[in-house]
Amino acid sequence: MGGIYNDEQFKELMNSNYYPLDNMKRSVAKLKASDQIDIHTMEYGQYQPILTPTETWPSGVGKAWYRSVGQARIQLSAQPNTKPLSNDEHVVVPSTKCALLDASARKCFNSEPPIPILIDVMEQKEDAPDADLHDIRLVWEYGDGDRKAPTLLRLTMVCPYKPAARKAASLVDTHLPSTNK
């Protein structure tokens, strides 16, 4: 299902919330003003719909957001992590990839100044060892050396591989009106 987010319009919309720095500052202010979230304890997946309501997301992908993010969080929570949060916080090693993702988001939104984020979404390759699992790739950029505070996070959400026929079915399911009344 996550491959539906590998869409340029979706990525541009999300990135406009986090990049450049002025946009990130506006997003921080919006989250701090919201009564729907605590910016200091928030998790990945909670802040996106507050910054941009899901009904405005391109191609109707917002309809699948909560299910998609829930599946990603479950899979990432089951994967151990050995990487430090960042070079400037190299002793902080979250226990799972999901905890690393959450800590990275909190670091970006709670730093002063906040750290802009550029997101990307991609799909596992069919022959990847864990083709059926979500993964994350975090690349921090630093200003003056790798022990200084980061100036940018490049965050890539890697979605499970899905054969073309299953992708088409997911897109149809996402866009069908609900029959529940």
PDB file of N, CA and C in Angstrom, residues 3 13 16-17 42 55 63 76 80 87 130 148 155 162 166 171-172 176:
ATOM      1  N   GLY A   3       3.471   2.198  -1.540  1.00  0.00           N
ATOM      2  CA  GLY A   3       3.980   2.690  -2.808  1.00  0.00           C
ATOM      3  C   GLY A   3       3.144   3.822  -3.383  1.00  0.00           C
ATOM      4  N   LEU A  13       4.142  18.227  -1.616  1.00  0.00           N
ATOM      5  CA  LEU A  13       3.241  18.756  -0.601  1.00  0.00           C
ATOM      6  C   LEU A  13       3.823  18.574   0.798  1.00  0.00           C
ATOM      7  N   SER A  16       6.899  20.739   1.429  1.00  0.00           N
ATOM      8  CA  SER A  16       6.603  22.167   1.604  1.00  0.00           C
ATOM      9  C   SER A  16       6.316  22.504   3.065  1.00  0.00           C
ATOM     10  N   ASN A  17       6.025  21.502   3.885  1.00  0.00           N
ATOM     11  CA  ASN A  17       5.839  21.725   5.319  1.00  0.00           C
ATOM     12  C   ASN A  17       7.164  21.793   6.079  1.00  0.00           C
ATOM     13  N   MET A  42       5.530  13.778  20.219  1.00  0.00           N
ATOM     14  CA  MET A  42       4.862  13.291  19.004  1.00  0.00           C
ATOM     15  C   MET A  42       5.635  12.157  18.351  1.00  0.00           C
ATOM     16  N   GLU A  55      -7.575  15.158   3.544  1.00  0.00           N
ATOM     17  CA  GLU A  55      -8.513  15.282   2.416  1.00  0.00           C
ATOM     18  C   GLU A  55      -7.977  16.186   1.300  1.00  0.00           C
ATOM     19  N   LYS A  63      -6.669   9.102   2.327  1.00  0.00           N
ATOM     20  CA  LYS A  63      -7.649   8.139   2.834  1.00  0.00           C
ATOM     21  C   LYS A  63      -6.983   6.899   3.423  1.00  0.00           C
ATOM     22  N   LEU A  76       8.408  -1.386  11.588  1.00  0.00           N
ATOM     23  CA  LEU A  76       9.641  -0.734  12.045  1.00  0.00           C
ATOM     24  C   LEU A  76       9.885  -0.969  13.535  1.00  0.00           C
ATOM     25  N   PRO A  80      15.221  -4.208  15.083  1.00  0.00           N
ATOM     26  CA  PRO A  80      16.190  -3.589  15.987  1.00  0.00           C
ATOM     27  C   PRO A  80      17.007  -2.518  15.269  1.00  0.00           C
ATOM     28  N   ASN A  87      25.104  12.262  14.532  1.00  0.00           N
ATOM     29  CA  ASN A  87      26.504  12.382  14.954  1.00  0.00           C
ATOM     30  C   ASN A  87      26.670  13.269  16.178  1.00  0.00           C
ATOM     31  N   ASP A 130      14.593  -8.084   2.420  1.00  0.00           N
ATOM     32  CA  ASP A 130      13.385  -7.813   3.208  1.00  0.00           C
ATOM     33  C   ASP A 130      12.366  -7.059   2.367  1.00  0.00           C
ATOM     34  N   LYS A 148      28.821  18.890  14.785  1.00  0.00           N
ATOM     35  CA  LYS A 148      27.967  20.057  14.975  1.00  0.00           C
ATOM     36  C   LYS A 148      26.513  19.637  14.801  1.00  0.00           C
ATOM     37  N   LEU A 155      15.084  12.149   4.863  1.00  0.00           N
ATOM     38  CA  LEU A 155      14.383  10.986   5.396  1.00  0.00           C
ATOM     39  C   LEU A 155      13.713  10.249   4.244  1.00  0.00           C
ATOM     40  N   LYS A 162       5.598  -4.283  -3.880  1.00  0.00           N
ATOM     41  CA  LYS A 162       4.265  -4.785  -4.201  1.00  0.00           C
ATOM     42  C   LYS A 162       4.196  -4.987  -5.707  1.00  0.00           C
ATOM     43  N   ARG A 166      -1.045  -5.944  -7.611  1.00  0.00           N
ATOM     44  CA  ARG A 166      -1.487  -5.604  -6.255  1.00  0.00           C
ATOM     45  C   ARG A 166      -1.496  -4.100  -6.054  1.00  0.00           C
ATOM     46  N   LEU A 171      -4.700   0.940  -5.232  1.00  0.00           N
ATOM     47  CA  LEU A 171      -5.131   2.263  -5.658  1.00  0.00           C
ATOM     48  C   LEU A 171      -6.646   2.302  -5.843  1.00  0.00           C
ATOM     49  N   VAL A 172      -7.213   1.256  -6.412  1.00  0.00           N
ATOM     50  CA  VAL A 172      -8.660   1.201  -6.586  1.00  0.00           C
ATOM     51  C   VAL A 172      -9.331   1.171  -5.221  1.00  0.00           C
ATOM     52  N   LEU A 176     -12.154   3.951  -3.673  1.00  0.00           N
ATOM     53  CA  LEU A 176     -13.546   3.540  -3.637  1.00  0.00           C
ATOM     54  C   LEU A 176     -14.263   4.205  -2.478  1.00  0.00           C
TER      55      LEU A 176
END
